[in-house]
Amino acid sequence: MDRERAEKAMREAEEKFQSKDIERAKRMVLRAQKLFPSLPGLPQMLAAFNVHIAAASKDANGHTNWYAVLEVDPSDDIKTIKKQYKKLSLLTHPDKNRSSAAEGAFKLVVQAWEAISSNASSSEKGPTGASGSSSDSGVGDQHSWTSDAAGSSSRPSSAQSDPKPTRASSARSDPKTTWSSSTRWDPKNPSSKAEVTCPKCSRSCKSLDSGDLIIRCSYCNLFAVRGRRDSSVYLTFDEHGPGILGL
């Protein structure tokens, strides 16, 4: 009986999420968890909802707190943050998570890691490019890399004036990690996906979304995702498990 009630609560949670009532959707998942804690899919659904809720909470300037999205503290070291990132990426991955919230949550998790790790790289170099950080964590100030309300990321003014290339910009010059698109996706013809270059084997593959953010390569059996179209950093999944290309 409790399992049936828990399954009903999960179905209602999906309906609430699809109607954009995410807070109510989370309450329904927590109810299902209380009724039947071992119900399959509960941790994945709850993780996806938490990511969406954290991303929707903006500060006074309309910026997204990427640390909150990954459920970490700005004072945490980069290894701790990376571990949490991998955990959330597995929980929200659409192949592991059947919730309709999974795809959006997965993209937000990738975006959060890109923002935080890029900021950490800039902090380590310092204003003269020398190794060293302004904080013990190596991650830098919480607000030195944020996202505006439209979802685009912006660097601090000091980073913009630094002529030295970052690791991410250097990776874009490597032809093996360049993601290029030769045709555009037509929303009126869903079967017509953009052709992209695999960041691992450099062969032509099909993009799975209209923004060239997700591909599945049939040649090297790679599933890859990036947070922004101009990013050279990809979260990858293959027979060896999750990984990162472009760092």
PDB file of C-alpha atoms in Angstrom:
ATOM      1  CA  MET A   1       0.000   0.000   0.000  1.00  0.00           C
ATOM      2  CA  ASP A   2       2.787   2.448   0.918  1.00  0.00           C
ATOM      3  CA  ARG A   3       4.589   1.669  -2.340  1.00  0.00           C
ATOM      4  CA  GLU A   4       1.466   2.419  -4.377  1.00  0.00           C
ATOM      5  CA  ARG A   5       1.008   5.727  -2.570  1.00  0.00           C
ATOM      6  CA  ALA A   6       4.681   6.567  -3.114  1.00  0.00           C
ATOM      7  CA  GLU A   7       4.436   5.797  -6.839  1.00  0.00           C
ATOM      8  CA  LYS A   8       1.356   8.004  -7.069  1.00  0.00           C
ATOM      9  CA  ALA A   9       3.233  10.820  -5.315  1.00  0.00           C
ATOM     10  CA  MET A  10       6.081  10.486  -7.842  1.00  0.00           C
ATOM     11  CA  ARG A  11       3.630  10.721 -10.757  1.00  0.00           C
ATOM     12  CA  GLU A  12       2.111  13.822  -9.198  1.00  0.00           C
ATOM     13  CA  ALA A  13       5.592  15.267  -8.712  1.00  0.00           C
ATOM     14  CA  GLU A  14       6.251  14.892 -12.447  1.00  0.00           C
ATOM     15  CA  GLU A  15       2.984  16.668 -13.221  1.00  0.00           C
ATOM     16  CA  LYS A  16       3.852  19.511 -10.870  1.00  0.00           C
ATOM     17  CA  PHE A  17       7.299  19.906 -12.417  1.00  0.00           C
ATOM     18  CA  GLN A  18       5.861  19.999 -15.924  1.00  0.00           C
ATOM     19  CA  SER A  19       3.467  22.732 -14.791  1.00  0.00           C
ATOM     20  CA  LYS A  20       6.549  24.606 -13.449  1.00  0.00           C
ATOM     21  CA  ASP A  21       5.588  24.222  -9.789  1.00  0.00           C
ATOM     22  CA  ILE A  22       9.004  22.839  -8.795  1.00  0.00           C
ATOM     23  CA  GLU A  23       8.723  23.493  -5.060  1.00  0.00           C
ATOM     24  CA  ARG A  24       5.482  21.511  -4.903  1.00  0.00           C
ATOM     25  CA  ALA A  25       7.059  18.794  -7.049  1.00  0.00           C
ATOM     26  CA  LYS A  26       9.899  18.455  -4.539  1.00  0.00           C
ATOM     27  CA  ARG A  27       7.420  18.159  -1.659  1.00  0.00           C
ATOM     28  CA  MET A  28       5.684  15.312  -3.478  1.00  0.00           C
ATOM     29  CA  VAL A  29       9.011  13.489  -3.935  1.00  0.00           C
ATOM     30  CA  LEU A  30       9.827  13.917  -0.258  1.00  0.00           C
ATOM     31  CA  ARG A  31       6.408  12.475   0.578  1.00  0.00           C
ATOM     32  CA  ALA A  32       7.128   9.476  -1.658  1.00  0.00           C
ATOM     33  CA  GLN A  33      10.520   9.068   0.019  1.00  0.00           C
ATOM     34  CA  LYS A  34       8.876   8.997   3.444  1.00  0.00           C
ATOM     35  CA  LEU A  35       6.296   6.421   2.316  1.00  0.00           C
ATOM     36  CA  PHE A  36       8.724   4.068   0.533  1.00  0.00           C
ATOM     37  CA  PRO A  37      12.394   5.123   0.797  1.00  0.00           C
ATOM     38  CA  SER A  38      13.714   2.351  -1.486  1.00  0.00           C
ATOM     39  CA  LEU A  39      11.441   3.199  -4.427  1.00  0.00           C
ATOM     40  CA  PRO A  40      13.571   3.196  -7.616  1.00  0.00           C
ATOM     41  CA  GLY A  41      14.229   6.617  -9.139  1.00  0.00           C
ATOM     42  CA  LEU A  42      13.613   8.646  -5.992  1.00  0.00           C
ATOM     43  CA  PRO A  43      17.197   9.893  -5.444  1.00  0.00           C
ATOM     44  CA  GLN A  44      17.552  10.794  -9.127  1.00  0.00           C
ATOM     45  CA  MET A  45      14.274  12.715  -9.262  1.00  0.00           C
ATOM     46  CA  LEU A  46      15.015  14.583  -6.024  1.00  0.00           C
ATOM     47  CA  ALA A  47      18.518  15.527  -7.241  1.00  0.00           C
ATOM     48  CA  ALA A  48      17.125  16.913 -10.514  1.00  0.00           C
ATOM     49  CA  PHE A  49      14.493  18.985  -8.717  1.00  0.00           C
ATOM     50  CA  ASN A  50      17.090  20.362  -6.280  1.00  0.00           C
ATOM     51  CA  VAL A  51      19.299  21.479  -9.179  1.00  0.00           C
ATOM     52  CA  HIS A  52      16.423  23.333 -10.847  1.00  0.00           C
ATOM     53  CA  ILE A  53      15.415  24.999  -7.569  1.00  0.00           C
ATOM     54  CA  ALA A  54      18.983  26.131  -6.856  1.00  0.00           C
ATOM     55  CA  ALA A  55      19.417  27.503 -10.388  1.00  0.00           C
ATOM     56  CA  ALA A  56      16.132  29.430 -10.157  1.00  0.00           C
ATOM     57  CA  SER A  57      17.240  31.225  -6.963  1.00  0.00           C
ATOM     58  CA  LYS A  58      18.978  34.393  -8.154  1.00  0.00           C
ATOM     59  CA  ASP A  59      20.859  36.934  -6.070  1.00  0.00           C
ATOM     60  CA  ALA A  60      20.017  40.658  -5.968  1.00  0.00           C
ATOM     61  CA  ASN A  61      21.824  41.152  -9.289  1.00  0.00           C
ATOM     62  CA  GLY A  62      19.985  38.317 -11.013  1.00  0.00           C
ATOM     63  CA  HIS A  63      23.011  35.997 -10.938  1.00  0.00           C
ATOM     64  CA  THR A  64      22.926  32.226 -10.483  1.00  0.00           C
ATOM     65  CA  ASN A  65      24.905  30.810  -7.562  1.00  0.00           C
ATOM     66  CA  TRP A  66      26.678  27.898  -9.256  1.00  0.00           C
ATOM     67  CA  TYR A  67      28.005  26.642  -5.929  1.00  0.00           C
ATOM     68  CA  ALA A  68      24.415  26.184  -4.751  1.00  0.00           C
ATOM     69  CA  VAL A  69      23.596  24.279  -7.937  1.00  0.00           C
ATOM     70  CA  LEU A  70      26.351  21.760  -7.123  1.00  0.00           C
ATOM     71  CA  GLU A  71      25.417  21.822  -3.411  1.00  0.00           C
ATOM     72  CA  VAL A  72      28.923  22.843  -2.360  1.00  0.00           C
ATOM     73  CA  ASP A  73      30.401  25.731  -0.386  1.00  0.00           C
ATOM     74  CA  PRO A  74      32.641  28.382  -2.006  1.00  0.00           C
ATOM     75  CA  SER A  75      35.301  27.528   0.598  1.00  0.00           C
ATOM     76  CA  ASP A  76      35.455  23.876  -0.534  1.00  0.00           C
ATOM     77  CA  ASP A  77      38.591  22.835  -2.411  1.00  0.00           C
ATOM     78  CA  ILE A  78      38.357  22.030  -6.110  1.00  0.00           C
ATOM     79  CA  LYS A  79      38.759  18.261  -5.555  1.00  0.00           C
ATOM     80  CA  THR A  80      35.722  18.213  -3.244  1.00  0.00           C
ATOM     81  CA  ILE A  81      33.701  20.231  -5.752  1.00  0.00           C
ATOM     82  CA  LYS A  82      34.733  17.957  -8.637  1.00  0.00           C
ATOM     83  CA  LYS A  83      33.688  14.885  -6.647  1.00  0.00           C
ATOM     84  CA  GLN A  84      30.259  16.406  -5.984  1.00  0.00           C
ATOM     85  CA  TYR A  85      29.984  17.417  -9.645  1.00  0.00           C
ATOM     86  CA  LYS A  86      30.572  13.837 -10.798  1.00  0.00           C
ATOM     87  CA  LYS A  87      28.032  12.558  -8.278  1.00  0.00           C
ATOM     88  CA  LEU A  88      25.337  14.979  -9.460  1.00  0.00           C
ATOM     89  CA  SER A  89      26.137  14.405 -13.133  1.00  0.00           C
ATOM     90  CA  LEU A  90      25.457  10.688 -12.654  1.00  0.00           C
ATOM     91  CA  LEU A  91      22.241  11.310 -10.698  1.00  0.00           C
ATOM     92  CA  THR A  92      20.866  13.735 -13.302  1.00  0.00           C
ATOM     93  CA  HIS A  93      22.153  12.035 -16.467  1.00  0.00           C
ATOM     94  CA  PRO A  94      19.155  11.396 -18.768  1.00  0.00           C
ATOM     95  CA  ASP A  95      20.267   7.787 -19.311  1.00  0.00           C
ATOM     96  CA  LYS A  96      20.094   7.180 -15.536  1.00  0.00           C
ATOM     97  CA  ASN A  97      17.237   9.509 -14.620  1.00  0.00           C
ATOM     98  CA  ARG A  98      13.783   9.002 -16.145  1.00  0.00           C
ATOM     99  CA  SER A  99      12.365  12.267 -14.795  1.00  0.00           C
ATOM    100  CA  SER A 100      11.410  15.013 -17.235  1.00  0.00           C
ATOM    101  CA  ALA A 101      13.593  17.287 -15.081  1.00  0.00           C
ATOM    102  CA  ALA A 102      16.750  15.288 -15.851  1.00  0.00           C
ATOM    103  CA  GLU A 103      17.951  16.826 -19.129  1.00  0.00           C
ATOM    104  CA  GLY A 104      17.691  20.431 -17.922  1.00  0.00           C
ATOM    105  CA  ALA A 105      19.259  19.555 -14.566  1.00  0.00           C
ATOM    106  CA  PHE A 106      22.148  17.746 -16.264  1.00  0.00           C
ATOM    107  CA  LYS A 107      22.940  20.783 -18.435  1.00  0.00           C
ATOM    108  CA  LEU A 108      22.857  23.052 -15.362  1.00  0.00           C
ATOM    109  CA  VAL A 109      25.262  20.761 -13.506  1.00  0.00           C
ATOM    110  CA  VAL A 110      27.705  20.894 -16.448  1.00  0.00           C
ATOM    111  CA  GLN A 111      27.357  24.686 -16.613  1.00  0.00           C
ATOM    112  CA  ALA A 112      28.019  24.998 -12.886  1.00  0.00           C
ATOM    113  CA  TRP A 113      31.207  22.926 -13.108  1.00  0.00           C
ATOM    114  CA  GLU A 114      32.475  24.893 -16.107  1.00  0.00           C
ATOM    115  CA  ALA A 115      31.911  28.213 -14.331  1.00  0.00           C
ATOM    116  CA  ILE A 116      33.550  27.131 -11.069  1.00  0.00           C
ATOM    117  CA  SER A 117      36.497  25.247 -12.606  1.00  0.00           C
ATOM    118  CA  SER A 118      37.257  28.088 -15.040  1.00  0.00           C
ATOM    119  CA  ASN A 119      37.201  30.549 -12.168  1.00  0.00           C
ATOM    120  CA  ALA A 120      39.546  28.289 -10.190  1.00  0.00           C
ATOM    121  CA  SER A 121      42.015  28.226 -13.099  1.00  0.00           C
ATOM    122  CA  SER A 122      41.982  32.029 -13.314  1.00  0.00           C
ATOM    123  CA  SER A 123      42.492  32.367  -9.541  1.00  0.00           C
ATOM    124  CA  GLU A 124      45.480  30.006  -9.586  1.00  0.00           C
ATOM    125  CA  LYS A 125      47.269  32.045 -12.260  1.00  0.00           C
ATOM    126  CA  GLY A 126      46.657  35.390 -10.538  1.00  0.00           C
ATOM    127  CA  PRO A 127      46.853  38.806 -12.228  1.00  0.00           C
ATOM    128  CA  THR A 128      50.400  38.212 -13.583  1.00  0.00           C
ATOM    129  CA  GLY A 129      49.792  34.635 -14.725  1.00  0.00           C
ATOM    130  CA  ALA A 130      51.956  33.206 -11.925  1.00  0.00           C
ATOM    131  CA  SER A 131      50.788  30.254  -9.863  1.00  0.00           C
ATOM    132  CA  GLY A 132      49.003  31.245  -6.688  1.00  0.00           C
ATOM    133  CA  SER A 133      45.495  31.745  -5.386  1.00  0.00           C
ATOM    134  CA  SER A 134      43.681  34.446  -3.449  1.00  0.00           C
ATOM    135  CA  SER A 135      42.128  31.774  -1.213  1.00  0.00           C
ATOM    136  CA  ASP A 136      43.159  28.474   0.322  1.00  0.00           C
ATOM    137  CA  SER A 137      40.507  26.604  -1.626  1.00  0.00           C
ATOM    138  CA  GLY A 138      41.872  27.588  -5.052  1.00  0.00           C
ATOM    139  CA  VAL A 139      38.302  28.240  -6.220  1.00  0.00           C
ATOM    140  CA  GLY A 140      38.264  32.010  -5.868  1.00  0.00           C
ATOM    141  CA  ASP A 141      35.519  34.383  -4.829  1.00  0.00           C
ATOM    142  CA  GLN A 142      31.960  33.094  -4.995  1.00  0.00           C
ATOM    143  CA  HIS A 143      30.776  35.935  -7.223  1.00  0.00           C
ATOM    144  CA  SER A 144      33.808  36.249  -9.507  1.00  0.00           C
ATOM    145  CA  TRP A 145      32.072  34.053 -12.099  1.00  0.00           C
ATOM    146  CA  THR A 146      28.300  34.207 -12.212  1.00  0.00           C
ATOM    147  CA  SER A 147      25.505  33.812 -14.697  1.00  0.00           C
ATOM    148  CA  ASP A 148      23.031  36.522 -15.598  1.00  0.00           C
ATOM    149  CA  ALA A 149      19.271  36.005 -15.778  1.00  0.00           C
ATOM    150  CA  ALA A 150      19.491  34.950 -19.423  1.00  0.00           C
ATOM    151  CA  GLY A 151      21.914  32.164 -18.549  1.00  0.00           C
ATOM    152  CA  SER A 152      25.050  33.604 -20.147  1.00  0.00           C
ATOM    153  CA  SER A 153      28.269  33.588 -18.157  1.00  0.00           C
ATOM    154  CA  SER A 154      30.534  36.583 -17.623  1.00  0.00           C
ATOM    155  CA  ARG A 155      34.086  36.867 -16.323  1.00  0.00           C
ATOM    156  CA  PRO A 156      35.238  39.537 -13.867  1.00  0.00           C
ATOM    157  CA  SER A 157      36.785  42.656 -15.352  1.00  0.00           C
ATOM    158  CA  SER A 158      40.266  41.642 -14.196  1.00  0.00           C
ATOM    159  CA  ALA A 159      40.008  38.358 -16.106  1.00  0.00           C
ATOM    160  CA  GLN A 160      38.839  40.183 -19.245  1.00  0.00           C
ATOM    161  CA  SER A 161      41.949  42.378 -19.239  1.00  0.00           C
ATOM    162  CA  ASP A 162      44.331  39.441 -18.770  1.00  0.00           C
ATOM    163  CA  PRO A 163      45.984  38.848 -22.188  1.00  0.00           C
ATOM    164  CA  LYS A 164      47.207  35.383 -21.242  1.00  0.00           C
ATOM    165  CA  PRO A 165      45.048  32.536 -22.604  1.00  0.00           C
ATOM    166  CA  THR A 166      43.227  30.256 -20.198  1.00  0.00           C
ATOM    167  CA  ARG A 167      43.342  26.472 -20.440  1.00  0.00           C
ATOM    168  CA  ALA A 168      39.856  26.490 -21.947  1.00  0.00           C
ATOM    169  CA  SER A 169      40.800  28.928 -24.739  1.00  0.00           C
ATOM    170  CA  SER A 170      43.955  26.940 -25.445  1.00  0.00           C
ATOM    171  CA  ALA A 171      41.904  23.758 -25.751  1.00  0.00           C
ATOM    172  CA  ARG A 172      39.758  25.372 -28.437  1.00  0.00           C
ATOM    173  CA  SER A 173      42.789  25.587 -30.711  1.00  0.00           C
ATOM    174  CA  ASP A 174      43.250  21.818 -30.550  1.00  0.00           C
ATOM    175  CA  PRO A 175      41.464  20.288 -33.574  1.00  0.00           C
ATOM    176  CA  LYS A 176      40.783  17.104 -31.616  1.00  0.00           C
ATOM    177  CA  THR A 177      38.727  18.961 -29.036  1.00  0.00           C
ATOM    178  CA  THR A 178      36.932  21.337 -31.385  1.00  0.00           C
ATOM    179  CA  TRP A 179      33.178  20.941 -31.664  1.00  0.00           C
ATOM    180  CA  SER A 180      32.063  22.216 -35.041  1.00  0.00           C
ATOM    181  CA  SER A 181      28.655  22.201 -36.727  1.00  0.00           C
ATOM    182  CA  SER A 182      28.221  22.041 -40.483  1.00  0.00           C
ATOM    183  CA  THR A 183      24.432  22.061 -40.713  1.00  0.00           C
ATOM    184  CA  ARG A 184      21.742  23.651 -38.624  1.00  0.00           C
ATOM    185  CA  TRP A 185      18.995  21.780 -36.825  1.00  0.00           C
ATOM    186  CA  ASP A 186      15.535  22.390 -38.271  1.00  0.00           C
ATOM    187  CA  PRO A 187      12.850  22.433 -35.509  1.00  0.00           C
ATOM    188  CA  LYS A 188      10.201  21.634 -38.132  1.00  0.00           C
ATOM    189  CA  ASN A 189      12.082  18.482 -39.052  1.00  0.00           C
ATOM    190  CA  PRO A 190      13.218  16.782 -35.798  1.00  0.00           C
ATOM    191  CA  SER A 191      15.054  14.040 -37.688  1.00  0.00           C
ATOM    192  CA  SER A 192      17.331  16.659 -39.249  1.00  0.00           C
ATOM    193  CA  LYS A 193      19.978  17.084 -36.536  1.00  0.00           C
ATOM    194  CA  ALA A 194      23.103  19.184 -36.962  1.00  0.00           C
ATOM    195  CA  GLU A 195      26.291  17.411 -37.971  1.00  0.00           C
ATOM    196  CA  VAL A 196      29.040  17.955 -35.401  1.00  0.00           C
ATOM    197  CA  THR A 197      32.612  16.769 -34.907  1.00  0.00           C
ATOM    198  CA  CYS A 198      33.198  14.329 -32.059  1.00  0.00           C
ATOM    199  CA  PRO A 199      35.531  15.904 -29.457  1.00  0.00           C
ATOM    200  CA  LYS A 200      37.251  12.528 -28.959  1.00  0.00           C
ATOM    201  CA  CYS A 201      37.685  10.855 -32.368  1.00  0.00           C
ATOM    202  CA  SER A 202      37.047  13.933 -34.600  1.00  0.00           C
ATOM    203  CA  ARG A 203      34.585  12.040 -36.806  1.00  0.00           C
ATOM    204  CA  SER A 204      31.268  13.435 -37.960  1.00  0.00           C
ATOM    205  CA  CYS A 205      28.361  12.709 -35.583  1.00  0.00           C
ATOM    206  CA  LYS A 206      24.826  13.947 -35.005  1.00  0.00           C
ATOM    207  CA  SER A 207      23.893  16.544 -32.419  1.00  0.00           C
ATOM    208  CA  LEU A 208      20.991  15.502 -30.176  1.00  0.00           C
ATOM    209  CA  ASP A 209      19.739  19.014 -29.486  1.00  0.00           C
ATOM    210  CA  SER A 210      19.240  22.338 -31.244  1.00  0.00           C
ATOM    211  CA  GLY A 211      22.084  24.049 -29.401  1.00  0.00           C
ATOM    212  CA  ASP A 212      24.886  21.628 -30.394  1.00  0.00           C
ATOM    213  CA  LEU A 213      25.379  20.879 -26.688  1.00  0.00           C
ATOM    214  CA  ILE A 214      24.774  17.110 -26.710  1.00  0.00           C
ATOM    215  CA  ILE A 215      26.118  14.441 -29.077  1.00  0.00           C
ATOM    216  CA  ARG A 216      26.320  10.673 -29.183  1.00  0.00           C
ATOM    217  CA  CYS A 217      29.143   9.355 -31.366  1.00  0.00           C
ATOM    218  CA  SER A 218      28.412   5.995 -32.986  1.00  0.00           C
ATOM    219  CA  TYR A 219      32.077   5.503 -33.911  1.00  0.00           C
ATOM    220  CA  CYS A 220      33.717   5.691 -30.469  1.00  0.00           C
ATOM    221  CA  ASN A 221      30.507   5.124 -28.462  1.00  0.00           C
ATOM    222  CA  LEU A 222      30.868   8.485 -26.720  1.00  0.00           C
ATOM    223  CA  PHE A 223      28.130  10.563 -25.105  1.00  0.00           C
ATOM    224  CA  ALA A 224      29.346  14.157 -24.601  1.00  0.00           C
ATOM    225  CA  VAL A 225      27.769  17.323 -23.206  1.00  0.00           C
ATOM    226  CA  ARG A 226      28.971  20.892 -22.794  1.00  0.00           C
ATOM    227  CA  GLY A 227      27.323  23.785 -20.960  1.00  0.00           C
ATOM    228  CA  ARG A 228      27.648  26.454 -23.674  1.00  0.00           C
ATOM    229  CA  ARG A 229      28.063  26.395 -27.439  1.00  0.00           C
ATOM    230  CA  ASP A 230      31.391  28.273 -27.274  1.00  0.00           C
ATOM    231  CA  SER A 231      32.841  26.015 -24.569  1.00  0.00           C
ATOM    232  CA  SER A 232      35.687  23.591 -25.217  1.00  0.00           C
ATOM    233  CA  VAL A 233      35.108  21.610 -22.001  1.00  0.00           C
ATOM    234  CA  TYR A 234      32.900  18.510 -22.266  1.00  0.00           C
ATOM    235  CA  LEU A 235      31.515  16.068 -19.754  1.00  0.00           C
ATOM    236  CA  THR A 236      31.852  12.650 -21.403  1.00  0.00           C
ATOM    237  CA  PHE A 237      30.473   9.171 -20.837  1.00  0.00           C
ATOM    238  CA  ASP A 238      31.879   6.061 -22.522  1.00  0.00           C
ATOM    239  CA  GLU A 239      32.689   2.454 -21.686  1.00  0.00           C
ATOM    240  CA  HIS A 240      35.199   3.700 -19.100  1.00  0.00           C
ATOM    241  CA  GLY A 241      32.632   5.795 -17.238  1.00  0.00           C
ATOM    242  CA  PRO A 242      32.392   9.614 -16.819  1.00  0.00           C
ATOM    243  CA  GLY A 243      35.251  11.885 -17.781  1.00  0.00           C
ATOM    244  CA  ILE A 244      36.177  15.399 -18.903  1.00  0.00           C
ATOM    245  CA  LEU A 245      37.693  16.560 -22.199  1.00  0.00           C
ATOM    246  CA  GLY A 246      39.232  19.972 -22.815  1.00  0.00           C
ATOM    247  CA  LEU A 247      40.681  20.729 -19.356  1.00  0.00           C
TER     248      LEU A 247
END
